mmCIF file of C-alpha atoms in Angstrom:
data_model
loop_
_atom_site.group_PDB
_atom_site.id
_atom_site.type_symbol
_atom_site.label_atom_id
_atom_site.label_comp_id
_atom_site.label_asym_id
_atom_site.label_seq_id
_atom_site.Cartn_x
_atom_site.Cartn_y
_atom_site.Cartn_z
ATOM 1 C CA MET E 1288 71.952 59.956 136.566
ATOM 2 C CA SER E 1289 75.002 60.247 134.013
ATOM 3 C CA VAL E 1290 76.513 63.406 133.522
ATOM 4 C CA LEU E 1291 76.122 65.436 130.379
ATOM 5 C CA THR E 1292 78.141 66.686 127.905
ATOM 6 C CA THR E 1293 77.300 68.948 124.284
ATOM 7 C CA THR E 1294 76.500 68.188 121.358
ATOM 8 C CA ASP E 1295 78.582 67.736 118.862
ATOM 9 C CA PRO E 1296 78.324 71.789 116.559
ATOM 10 C CA VAL E 1297 77.877 70.720 113.109
ATOM 11 C CA ARG E 1298 75.536 68.279 114.253
ATOM 12 C CA TRP E 1299 73.226 71.016 117.272
ATOM 13 C CA ILE E 1300 73.276 73.152 114.404
ATOM 14 C CA GLN E 1301 72.071 71.344 111.627
ATOM 15 C CA GLN E 1302 68.914 69.436 113.996
ATOM 16 C CA ARG E 1303 68.242 73.052 114.620
ATOM 17 C CA ILE E 1304 67.990 74.292 111.822
ATOM 18 C CA ILE E 1305 65.312 70.613 110.531
ATOM 19 C CA LYS E 1306 62.752 71.961 113.868
ATOM 20 C CA ARG E 1307 63.225 75.472 113.135
ATOM 21 C CA VAL E 1308 61.893 73.931 109.231
ATOM 22 C CA GLY E 1309 60.087 71.671 109.933
ATOM 23 C CA ASP E 1310 59.661 68.714 109.177
ATOM 24 C CA GLY E 1311 57.084 68.664 105.570
ATOM 25 C CA SER E 1312 60.220 70.655 104.378
ATOM 26 C CA PRO E 1313 61.580 69.299 100.838
ATOM 27 C CA ILE E 1314 65.534 69.719 102.330
ATOM 28 C CA THR E 1315 67.107 67.448 103.518
ATOM 29 C CA PRO E 1316 69.650 67.025 106.365
ATOM 30 C CA GLU E 1317 72.678 66.462 104.315
ATOM 31 C CA GLU E 1318 71.328 69.615 101.394
ATOM 32 C CA ILE E 1319 71.543 71.288 105.143
ATOM 33 C CA LEU E 1320 74.757 69.815 106.274
ATOM 34 C CA ALA E 1321 75.569 71.223 102.316
ATOM 35 C CA ALA E 1322 74.876 74.717 102.396
ATOM 36 C CA MET E 1323 75.917 74.700 105.858
ATOM 37 C CA ASN E 1324 79.566 73.566 105.020
ATOM 38 C CA GLU E 1325 79.114 76.021 101.711
ATOM 39 C CA GLY E 1326 79.080 79.263 104.561
ATOM 40 C CA TYR E 1327 81.357 77.803 106.384
ATOM 41 C CA GLN E 1328 83.788 77.988 103.941
ATOM 42 C CA LEU E 1329 82.956 81.277 102.635
ATOM 43 C CA ALA E 1330 83.108 83.138 105.536
ATOM 44 C CA CYS E 1331 86.831 81.250 106.052
ATOM 45 C CA GLY E 1332 87.647 82.309 102.518
ATOM 46 C CA GLN E 1333 86.263 86.301 103.102
ATOM 47 C CA ALA E 1334 86.963 86.956 106.795
ATOM 48 C CA GLY E 1335 90.383 85.362 105.493
ATOM 49 C CA CYS E 1336 90.720 83.709 109.357
ATOM 50 C CA ILE E 1337 92.843 80.847 107.958
ATOM 51 C CA GLU E 1338 96.056 81.285 106.924
ATOM 52 C CA TYR E 1339 99.225 79.448 106.124
ATOM 53 C CA VAL E 1340 102.765 80.457 104.650
ATOM 54 C CA TYR E 1341 103.075 77.680 101.784
ATOM 55 C CA THR E 1342 107.365 76.937 100.915
ATOM 56 C CA LEU E 1343 107.931 75.753 96.963
ATOM 57 C CA ALA E 1344 111.446 74.767 95.650
ATOM 58 C CA THR E 1345 111.234 75.943 92.493
ATOM 59 C CA ALA E 1346 113.438 74.014 90.192
ATOM 60 C CA ASP E 1347 115.821 75.146 86.998
ATOM 61 C CA GLY E 1348 113.649 75.943 83.807
ATOM 62 C CA VAL E 1349 110.346 75.218 85.212
ATOM 63 C CA GLN E 1350 108.068 78.098 84.205
ATOM 64 C CA GLU E 1351 104.990 77.179 86.436
ATOM 65 C CA TYR E 1352 103.916 74.545 89.704
ATOM 66 C CA SER E 1353 100.527 73.236 91.644
ATOM 67 C CA LEU E 1354 99.474 75.561 94.191
ATOM 68 C CA PRO E 1355 97.975 74.102 97.553
ATOM 69 C CA GLY E 1356 94.706 72.501 97.116
ATOM 70 C CA ASP E 1357 93.371 74.435 100.295
ATOM 71 C CA LEU E 1358 94.344 78.030 99.083
ATOM 72 C CA TYR E 1359 91.266 80.693 98.670
ATOM 73 C CA ARG E 1360 93.568 83.442 97.844
ATOM 74 C CA THR E 1361 97.092 84.837 97.703
ATOM 75 C CA ARG E 1362 97.605 87.549 100.098
ATOM 76 C CA ALA E 1363 101.247 87.980 99.049
ATOM 77 C CA VAL E 1364 103.853 85.503 97.210
ATOM 78 C CA TYR E 1365 108.263 86.452 97.916
ATOM 79 C CA ALA E 1366 111.577 85.192 96.914
ATOM 80 C CA GLY E 1367 114.948 86.105 97.154
ATOM 81 C CA GLY E 1368 114.038 88.183 100.235
ATOM 82 C CA THR E 1369 111.286 90.175 98.324
ATOM 83 C CA LYS E 1370 107.869 90.872 97.664
ATOM 84 C CA LEU E 1371 106.880 89.887 94.527
ATOM 85 C CA THR E 1372 104.737 92.056 91.636
ATOM 86 C CA GLN E 1373 101.549 90.173 90.604
ATOM 87 C CA VAL E 1374 101.364 90.196 86.810
ATOM 88 C CA TRP E 1375 98.534 88.768 84.655
ATOM 89 C CA ASP E 1376 100.472 87.795 81.075
ATOM 90 C CA ARG E 1377 103.092 84.657 81.403
ATOM 91 C CA GLN E 1378 105.366 86.277 79.483
ATOM 92 C CA ALA E 1379 108.145 88.044 79.968
ATOM 93 C CA VAL E 1380 107.101 91.968 78.495
ATOM 94 C CA SER E 1381 108.850 95.045 78.746
ATOM 95 C CA GLY E 1382 109.309 96.734 81.132
ATOM 96 C CA SER E 1383 107.172 93.485 83.567
ATOM 97 C CA PRO E 1384 110.000 93.441 86.693
ATOM 98 C CA ASP E 1385 111.883 90.130 86.664
ATOM 99 C CA MET E 1386 110.802 89.557 90.654
ATOM 100 C CA ALA E 1387 106.941 88.843 89.675
ATOM 101 C CA TYR E 1388 104.320 86.523 89.493
ATOM 102 C CA TYR E 1389 101.434 85.260 87.573
ATOM 103 C CA GLN E 1390 98.122 82.847 88.741
ATOM 104 C CA ARG E 1391 95.154 81.251 86.940
ATOM 105 C CA ALA E 1392 93.656 77.441 87.919
ATOM 106 C CA GLY E 1393 95.028 76.408 90.671
ATOM 107 C CA VAL E 1394 98.569 77.244 89.158
ATOM 108 C CA ILE E 1395 101.546 80.197 89.837
ATOM 109 C CA GLY E 1396 104.205 80.958 87.205
ATOM 110 C CA PHE E 1397 107.112 83.000 87.083
ATOM 111 C CA PRO E 1398 106.990 84.803 83.628
ATOM 112 C CA VAL E 1399 111.199 85.153 83.658
ATOM 113 C CA VAL E 1400 111.442 81.075 84.354
ATOM 114 C CA PRO E 1401 113.666 80.403 87.652
ATOM 115 C CA THR E 1402 117.589 79.431 86.273
ATOM 116 C CA THR E 1403 117.992 78.284 89.666
ATOM 117 C CA THR E 1404 115.675 76.938 92.437
ATOM 118 C CA GLY E 1405 114.809 78.537 95.966
ATOM 119 C CA PRO E 1406 112.435 78.713 98.044
ATOM 120 C CA VAL E 1407 109.024 80.582 97.255
ATOM 121 C CA LEU E 1408 107.004 81.838 99.956
ATOM 122 C CA ILE E 1409 102.986 81.759 98.743
ATOM 123 C CA ARG E 1410 101.219 83.991 101.881
ATOM 124 C CA TYR E 1411 97.378 82.435 101.223
ATOM 125 C CA VAL E 1412 93.885 82.134 102.950
ATOM 126 C CA ALA E 1413 93.233 78.729 103.651
ATOM 127 C CA THR E 1414 89.826 77.521 102.937
ATOM 128 C CA PRO E 1415 88.975 74.649 105.707
ATOM 129 C CA PRO E 1416 87.355 71.235 104.833
ATOM 130 C CA PRO E 1417 84.271 70.410 104.818
ATOM 131 C CA LEU E 1418 82.365 69.044 107.590
ATOM 132 C CA ASP E 1419 80.285 66.197 108.677
ATOM 133 C CA LEU E 1420 78.659 66.080 111.348
ATOM 134 C CA PRO E 1421 80.804 65.066 114.498
ATOM 135 C CA ASP E 1422 83.669 67.375 113.170
ATOM 136 C CA THR E 1423 83.925 71.171 114.663
ATOM 137 C CA PRO E 1424 84.904 73.680 112.970
ATOM 138 C CA ASP E 1425 88.629 74.943 112.671
ATOM 139 C CA PRO E 1426 89.996 76.712 116.154
ATOM 140 C CA SER E 1427 89.558 80.112 113.639
ATOM 141 C CA PHE E 1428 86.205 80.011 113.723
ATOM 142 C CA GLY E 1429 85.236 79.518 116.882
ATOM 143 C CA PRO E 1430 81.969 78.484 119.251
ATOM 144 C CA GLU E 1431 81.335 82.262 119.145
ATOM 145 C CA TRP E 1432 80.492 82.359 115.223
ATOM 146 C CA TYR E 1433 78.979 78.466 114.822
ATOM 147 C CA TYR E 1434 76.123 81.230 114.534
ATOM 148 C CA LEU E 1435 77.093 82.374 110.448
ATOM 149 C CA LEU E 1436 76.401 78.793 110.262
ATOM 150 C CA TYR E 1437 72.795 78.421 111.247
ATOM 151 C CA HIS E 1438 71.947 82.116 109.546
ATOM 152 C CA TYR E 1439 73.649 81.246 106.116
ATOM 153 C CA GLY E 1440 71.772 77.309 107.133
ATOM 154 C CA THR E 1441 68.150 78.372 107.545
ATOM 155 C CA TYR E 1442 68.303 81.182 104.722
ATOM 156 C CA ARG E 1443 69.773 77.794 101.932
ATOM 157 C CA ALA E 1444 67.282 75.949 103.416
ATOM 158 C CA MET E 1445 64.145 78.201 103.874
ATOM 159 C CA ALA E 1446 65.105 80.078 100.086
ATOM 160 C CA GLN E 1447 64.408 76.704 97.950
ATOM 161 C CA GLY E 1448 61.764 75.119 100.697
ATOM 162 C CA SER E 1449 59.144 77.470 102.158
ATOM 163 C CA GLY E 1450 56.568 80.063 100.766
ATOM 164 C CA ALA E 1451 56.622 84.805 100.149
ATOM 165 C CA GLN E 1452 55.526 84.245 104.154
ATOM 166 C CA ASP E 1453 58.428 83.700 105.149
ATOM 167 C CA ALA E 1454 60.835 86.245 102.920
ATOM 168 C CA VAL E 1455 61.396 88.451 105.682
ATOM 169 C CA PHE E 1456 62.584 85.350 107.594
ATOM 170 C CA VAL E 1457 65.145 84.301 104.828
ATOM 171 C CA ALA E 1458 66.397 87.714 103.816
ATOM 172 C CA THR E 1459 67.291 88.917 107.266
ATOM 173 C CA GLN E 1460 69.245 85.144 107.409
ATOM 174 C CA ARG E 1461 71.296 85.944 104.877
ATOM 175 C CA GLN E 1462 71.455 89.767 106.262
ATOM 176 C CA ALA E 1463 72.537 88.931 109.233
ATOM 177 C CA TYR E 1464 75.016 85.855 107.486
ATOM 178 C CA ASP E 1465 76.494 89.145 105.180
ATOM 179 C CA ALA E 1466 77.129 91.472 109.084
ATOM 180 C CA GLY E 1467 78.091 88.351 110.662
ATOM 181 C CA VAL E 1468 80.794 87.576 108.155
ATOM 182 C CA SER E 1469 81.763 91.787 107.781
ATOM 183 C CA ARG E 1470 82.383 91.325 111.948
ATOM 184 C CA LEU E 1471 84.640 88.092 111.594
ATOM 185 C CA ARG E 1472 86.871 90.252 108.710
ATOM 186 C CA LYS E 1473 87.640 92.878 111.924
ATOM 187 C CA GLN E 1474 88.380 90.531 114.346
ATOM 188 C CA VAL E 1475 90.016 88.956 112.332
ATOM 189 C CA LYS E 1476 92.528 92.156 111.422
ATOM 190 C CA MET E 1477 92.401 92.566 114.862
ATOM 191 C CA LEU E 1478 94.302 89.546 115.640
ATOM 192 C CA ASP E 1479 96.041 90.742 112.874
ATOM 193 C CA ARG E 1480 97.036 93.887 114.540
ATOM 194 C CA SER E 1481 97.419 92.168 117.650
ATOM 195 C CA GLN E 1482 96.692 93.220 121.496
ATOM 196 C CA VAL E 1483 94.055 95.574 120.422
ATOM 197 C CA LEU E 1484 90.827 95.115 122.439
ATOM 198 C CA ARG E 1485 88.688 98.474 120.824
ATOM 199 C CA ALA E 1486 87.583 95.858 118.544
ATOM 200 C CA HIS E 1487 84.533 94.312 116.945
ATOM 201 C CA SER E 1488 82.612 91.561 118.684
ATOM 202 C CA PRO E 1489 81.021 88.775 116.811
ATOM 203 C CA THR E 1490 77.899 90.226 117.655
ATOM 204 C CA GLU E 1491 78.830 94.254 117.544
ATOM 205 C CA VAL E 1492 77.091 95.059 120.348
ATOM 206 C CA GLY E 1493 78.069 98.296 118.562
ATOM 207 C CA TYR E 1494 80.142 99.674 121.684
ATOM 208 C CA ALA E 1495 82.898 102.278 122.405
ATOM 209 C CA ARG E 1496 84.900 102.050 124.998
ATOM 210 C CA MET R 1156 62.986 71.996 126.244
ATOM 211 C CA ASN R 1157 64.591 68.773 127.832
ATOM 212 C CA SER R 1158 67.715 69.055 129.808
ATOM 213 C CA GLN R 1159 70.608 67.423 126.842
ATOM 214 C CA ASP R 1160 68.739 70.451 125.218
ATOM 215 C CA ASP R 1161 69.025 72.966 127.918
ATOM 216 C CA LEU R 1162 73.015 72.315 128.073
ATOM 217 C CA ASP R 1163 73.465 72.981 124.199
ATOM 218 C CA TYR R 1164 71.872 76.325 124.088
ATOM 219 C CA THR R 1165 73.482 76.928 126.990
ATOM 220 C CA ASN R 1166 77.039 76.021 126.814
ATOM 221 C CA ASN R 1167 76.522 78.180 123.006
ATOM 222 C CA ALA R 1168 74.814 81.325 124.639
ATOM 223 C CA GLN R 1169 77.593 80.961 127.392
ATOM 224 C CA MET R 1170 80.411 80.880 124.426
ATOM 225 C CA ARG R 1171 78.650 83.903 122.831
ATOM 226 C CA VAL R 1172 78.416 86.376 125.619
ATOM 227 C CA CYS R 1173 82.278 86.197 126.642
ATOM 228 C CA ALA R 1174 82.968 86.387 123.774
ATOM 229 C CA ASP R 1175 80.563 89.395 122.882
ATOM 230 C CA ALA R 1176 81.773 91.199 126.326
ATOM 231 C CA LEU R 1177 85.535 89.376 126.506
ATOM 232 C CA LEU R 1178 84.819 88.301 129.717
ATOM 233 C CA LEU R 1179 87.544 85.138 130.290
ATOM 234 C CA HIS R 1180 91.101 86.386 130.689
ATOM 235 C CA ALA R 1181 94.171 83.936 130.954
ATOM 236 C CA GLN R 1182 97.676 84.064 130.748
ATOM 237 C CA THR R 1183 99.841 80.999 130.080
ATOM 238 C CA THR R 1184 103.656 79.652 128.876
ATOM 239 C CA LEU R 1185 104.317 78.669 125.565
ATOM 240 C CA THR R 1186 107.912 76.989 124.223
ATOM 241 C CA MET R 1187 109.381 77.568 121.181
ATOM 242 C CA LEU R 1188 112.600 75.353 119.947
ATOM 243 C CA ALA R 1189 116.086 76.671 118.913
ATOM 244 C CA GLY R 1190 115.574 76.728 115.462
ATOM 245 C CA GLU R 1191 111.610 76.753 115.352
ATOM 246 C CA ASN R 1192 109.923 80.820 114.381
ATOM 247 C CA PHE R 1193 106.527 79.446 115.134
ATOM 248 C CA VAL R 1194 103.846 78.039 117.591
ATOM 249 C CA THR R 1195 100.545 77.151 117.467
ATOM 250 C CA LEU R 1196 97.846 79.936 119.297
ATOM 251 C CA PRO R 1197 95.945 77.655 122.156
ATOM 252 C CA ASP R 1198 92.562 76.622 121.167
ATOM 253 C CA ASP R 1199 90.348 78.831 123.518
ATOM 254 C CA LEU R 1200 91.976 81.921 122.546
ATOM 255 C CA ILE R 1201 89.505 84.369 121.199
ATOM 256 C CA ARG R 1202 92.211 88.033 121.098
ATOM 257 C CA MET R 1203 95.664 88.823 122.695
ATOM 258 C CA THR R 1204 96.156 91.900 124.293
ATOM 259 C CA GLY R 1205 99.677 90.974 126.088
ATOM 260 C CA ILE R 1206 102.947 88.907 125.060
ATOM 261 C CA SER R 1207 106.490 88.827 126.334
ATOM 262 C CA VAL R 1208 110.017 87.042 126.114
ATOM 263 C CA SER R 1209 111.748 87.371 130.055
ATOM 264 C CA ALA R 1210 109.430 89.677 131.012
ATOM 265 C CA MET R 1211 109.687 92.060 128.576
ATOM 266 C CA PRO R 1212 107.118 92.571 125.840
ATOM 267 C CA LEU R 1213 107.678 91.988 122.525
ATOM 268 C CA PRO R 1214 106.992 93.787 119.567
ATOM 269 C CA VAL R 1215 104.833 94.331 116.130
ATOM 270 C CA VAL R 1216 107.599 92.849 113.530
ATOM 271 C CA PRO R 1217 105.969 94.510 110.361
ATOM 272 C CA ARG R 1218 105.169 90.948 108.666
ATOM 273 C CA ASP R 1219 106.170 90.931 104.993
ATOM 274 C CA ARG R 1220 109.310 92.379 105.868
ATOM 275 C CA ALA R 1221 109.782 88.953 108.208
ATOM 276 C CA ILE R 1222 108.551 87.005 105.379
ATOM 277 C CA MET R 1223 110.991 87.695 102.763
ATOM 278 C CA LEU R 1224 113.981 87.644 105.658
ATOM 279 C CA GLN R 1225 112.681 83.370 105.321
ATOM 280 C CA SER R 1226 113.053 83.217 101.957
ATOM 281 C CA LEU R 1227 116.777 84.399 101.343
ATOM 282 C CA PRO R 1228 118.315 81.156 100.652
ATOM 283 C CA GLU R 1229 120.602 81.048 104.484
ATOM 284 C CA ASN R 1230 118.147 81.532 108.096
ATOM 285 C CA ALA R 1231 119.462 85.493 107.796
ATOM 286 C CA VAL R 1232 119.484 86.696 111.434
ATOM 287 C CA VAL R 1233 118.138 89.946 111.463
ATOM 288 C CA GLY R 1234 117.083 92.913 113.614
ATOM 289 C CA ASP R 1235 116.055 92.407 116.527
ATOM 290 C CA GLN R 1236 113.131 89.893 117.957
ATOM 291 C CA GLY R 1237 109.289 90.676 117.962
ATOM 292 C CA HIS R 1238 106.567 88.552 116.623
ATOM 293 C CA TYR R 1239 104.289 88.679 114.385
ATOM 294 C CA LEU R 1240 100.607 86.433 113.620
ATOM 295 C CA LEU R 1241 99.442 84.260 110.573
ATOM 296 C CA GLY R 1242 96.360 82.885 111.312
ATOM 297 C CA ARG R 1243 96.454 81.192 114.814
ATOM 298 C CA THR R 1244 99.611 80.931 114.276
ATOM 299 C CA LEU R 1245 102.887 83.245 116.044
ATOM 300 C CA TYR R 1246 106.076 83.825 114.420
ATOM 301 C CA LEU R 1247 108.686 84.681 115.931
ATOM 302 C CA SER R 1248 111.557 86.551 113.264
ATOM 303 C CA PRO R 1249 113.680 85.686 113.761
ATOM 304 C CA THR R 1250 114.173 82.455 114.743
ATOM 305 C CA PRO R 1251 115.172 81.717 117.899
ATOM 306 C CA ILE R 1252 118.845 80.036 118.342
ATOM 307 C CA GLN R 1253 118.245 79.017 121.310
ATOM 308 C CA ASP R 1254 115.051 77.886 123.315
ATOM 309 C CA THR R 1255 112.734 80.730 123.507
ATOM 310 C CA THR R 1256 109.469 81.033 125.930
ATOM 311 C CA ILE R 1257 106.872 83.529 125.824
ATOM 312 C CA THR R 1258 103.929 84.523 127.530
ATOM 313 C CA ILE R 1259 101.089 85.440 126.140
ATOM 314 C CA ALA R 1260 98.156 86.544 128.704
ATOM 315 C CA TYR R 1261 94.207 86.426 126.317
ATOM 316 C CA ILE R 1262 90.552 86.835 126.362
ATOM 317 C CA ARG R 1263 90.333 83.262 126.786
ATOM 318 C CA ARG R 1264 86.459 80.832 125.467
ATOM 319 C CA PRO R 1265 84.673 79.273 128.601
ATOM 320 C CA ALA R 1266 85.515 76.050 128.497
ATOM 321 C CA GLN R 1267 82.996 73.357 126.493
ATOM 322 C CA MET R 1268 80.170 72.390 129.658
ATOM 323 C CA GLN R 1269 78.929 69.411 131.338
ATOM 324 C CA SER R 1270 75.251 68.585 132.635
ATOM 325 C CA ASP R 1271 76.771 69.327 136.285
ATOM 326 C CA ASP R 1272 79.080 72.596 135.769
ATOM 327 C CA GLN R 1273 78.171 75.969 137.162
ATOM 328 C CA LEU R 1274 78.439 79.093 134.424
ATOM 329 C CA GLU R 1275 81.965 80.476 134.505
ATOM 330 C CA ILE R 1276 80.136 83.729 134.592
ATOM 331 C CA SER R 1277 77.653 85.417 136.688
ATOM 332 C CA GLY R 1278 75.554 88.686 138.044
ATOM 333 C CA GLN R 1279 74.577 90.701 134.608
ATOM 334 C CA ALA R 1280 76.104 88.120 132.781
ATOM 335 C CA GLU R 1281 74.547 85.170 133.067
ATOM 336 C CA GLU R 1282 71.035 87.678 132.797
ATOM 337 C CA ALA R 1283 73.249 88.273 129.544
ATOM 338 C CA VAL R 1284 73.344 83.896 128.849
ATOM 339 C CA ARG R 1285 69.033 83.653 129.812
ATOM 340 C CA LEU R 1286 68.541 85.750 127.265
ATOM 341 C CA ARG R 1287 69.996 84.494 124.164
ATOM 342 C CA VAL R 1288 68.689 80.906 125.140
ATOM 343 C CA LEU R 1289 65.985 82.742 125.202
ATOM 344 C CA ALA R 1290 66.585 84.470 121.765
ATOM 345 C CA ASP R 1291 67.479 81.060 120.171
ATOM 346 C CA THR R 1292 65.087 78.587 121.609
ATOM 347 C CA LEU R 1293 62.278 81.288 119.915
ATOM 348 C CA THR R 1294 63.975 81.578 116.349
ATOM 349 C CA ASP R 1295 63.943 78.297 116.194
ATOM 350 C CA ASP R 1296 60.870 77.457 116.811
ATOM 351 C CA GLY R 1297 59.091 80.172 115.219
ATOM 352 C CA GLN R 1298 58.661 82.799 117.205
ATOM 353 C CA ASP R 1299 60.210 84.925 115.924
ATOM 354 C CA GLU R 1300 58.339 88.517 116.729
ATOM 355 C CA MET R 1301 59.525 87.694 120.255
ATOM 356 C CA ALA R 1302 63.328 86.289 119.164
ATOM 357 C CA GLN R 1303 63.896 89.940 117.658
ATOM 358 C CA LEU R 1304 62.577 91.304 120.961
ATOM 359 C CA HIS R 1305 65.148 89.172 123.257
ATOM 360 C CA GLU R 1306 68.088 89.611 120.445
ATOM 361 C CA GLN R 1307 67.300 93.193 121.129
ATOM 362 C CA LEU R 1308 67.148 92.985 125.081
ATOM 363 C CA TYR R 1309 70.440 90.459 124.509
ATOM 364 C CA GLN R 1310 72.398 93.257 122.728
ATOM 365 C CA GLN R 1311 71.584 95.663 126.210
ATOM 366 C CA ALA R 1312 73.066 93.343 128.498
ATOM 367 C CA ILE R 1313 76.121 93.033 126.313
ATOM 368 C CA ARG R 1314 76.524 96.657 126.794
ATOM 369 C CA ASN R 1315 75.743 96.334 130.255
ATOM 370 C CA VAL R 1316 78.350 94.045 131.008
ATOM 371 C CA ARG R 1317 80.906 95.562 128.904
ATOM 372 C CA ARG R 1318 80.404 98.400 131.025
ATOM 373 C CA GLN R 1319 80.852 96.860 134.146
ATOM 374 C CA SER R 1320 83.785 94.967 132.694
ATOM 375 C CA GLY R 1321 85.108 98.441 130.922
ATOM 376 C CA GLN R 1322 86.942 99.334 133.859
ATOM 377 C CA LEU R 1323 89.710 95.982 133.648
ATOM 378 C CA ALA R 1324 89.972 95.729 129.781
ATOM 379 C CA SER R 1325 91.176 99.835 129.734
ATOM 380 C CA ARG R 1326 94.200 98.145 131.911
ATOM 381 C CA LEU R 1327 95.357 95.754 129.488
ATOM 382 C CA THR R 1328 97.380 97.112 127.177
ATOM 383 C CA PHE R 1329 99.651 95.609 124.808
ATOM 384 C CA GLY R 1330 102.222 95.661 126.622
ATOM 385 C CA SER R 1331 104.011 93.170 128.974
ATOM 386 C CA PRO R 1332 100.802 90.492 130.471
ATOM 387 C CA LEU R 1333 102.977 90.526 133.089
ATOM 388 C CA ASP R 1334 102.143 94.403 134.248
ATOM 389 C CA GLY R 1335 98.559 94.584 136.260
ATOM 390 C CA ASP R 1336 95.897 92.074 137.634
ATOM 391 C CA LEU R 1337 94.729 89.299 134.631
ATOM 392 C CA ALA R 1338 93.935 86.879 136.678
#
């Protein structure tokens, strides 16, 4: 007898959701995958589990630059050995610091137009690329968190395709997803502070050592 | 449940139990080449429990300060060496000027199972795997009340496993992974 290996995780979760919502559901497998991806990207963005530093080379006289395409939110911007202040206007106004930046729709800019070239480091939370059936989620979103894709996918599929009799189950799935994302955020913070064992587990069993 | 389903549910349950109860410990060395300041953490890492260079604990450095230094035109070598994390990347600050071997201790995920594998865990943890499988399969079958009951039993089993393993875990404090028996 040949040795079996596990089913690709995304495919397996999609199969579980299809089984749960039933063959008669108007939701297609493609829509379920899209819902799972929405839950995946939202969870990673909100929890901040994928984080990078992007090096931007400024040029003399150029005020605005494109941000990385996978940016979910900016954590901080650094230049010249300083952490820059975020301002809300592209115009330098009286009292605004020299070392400042603003941000809008995929663009970062500097109220005081750079006159020298130099590295600007942008620390940001990234959105992972969408998953296809053979893919494996980012290692930051490890197998112990895959259950979030099930909760979100089931929530979206059943919210669209089922009646009032499933309303409680649908609400429960959404609650479970939100609670899980909150725990993932805490886990990321613990990894940040590194090496502290007294952290929240993926299922939050409420055990205090 | 056929053999493939059995394997998939069991593999998923073992992953959950090991992460929920922080059961499996590992230690590895990572090498950072001269002039490089980062290395990717192992894929099976759930949480780091210790880090050292040449058997000396490596302290955490404030991340903001470390990245600010990187933004200077010259690669400034300032301060004592330390580390910080961004996502799953481990950084050293300041950037080492020679090859550096780092030892990390961490809590790991189990390996993906194959059908002829045994579980990596036993005792109460194995019972928690069984309860996790039941909670998941009952949910998928639409038996929500029974699934909820097994979810509660699973939570209780995890509390018991953590309590049982707590004595070892409490010895794993921040510092050198070479302190104490982590195997």
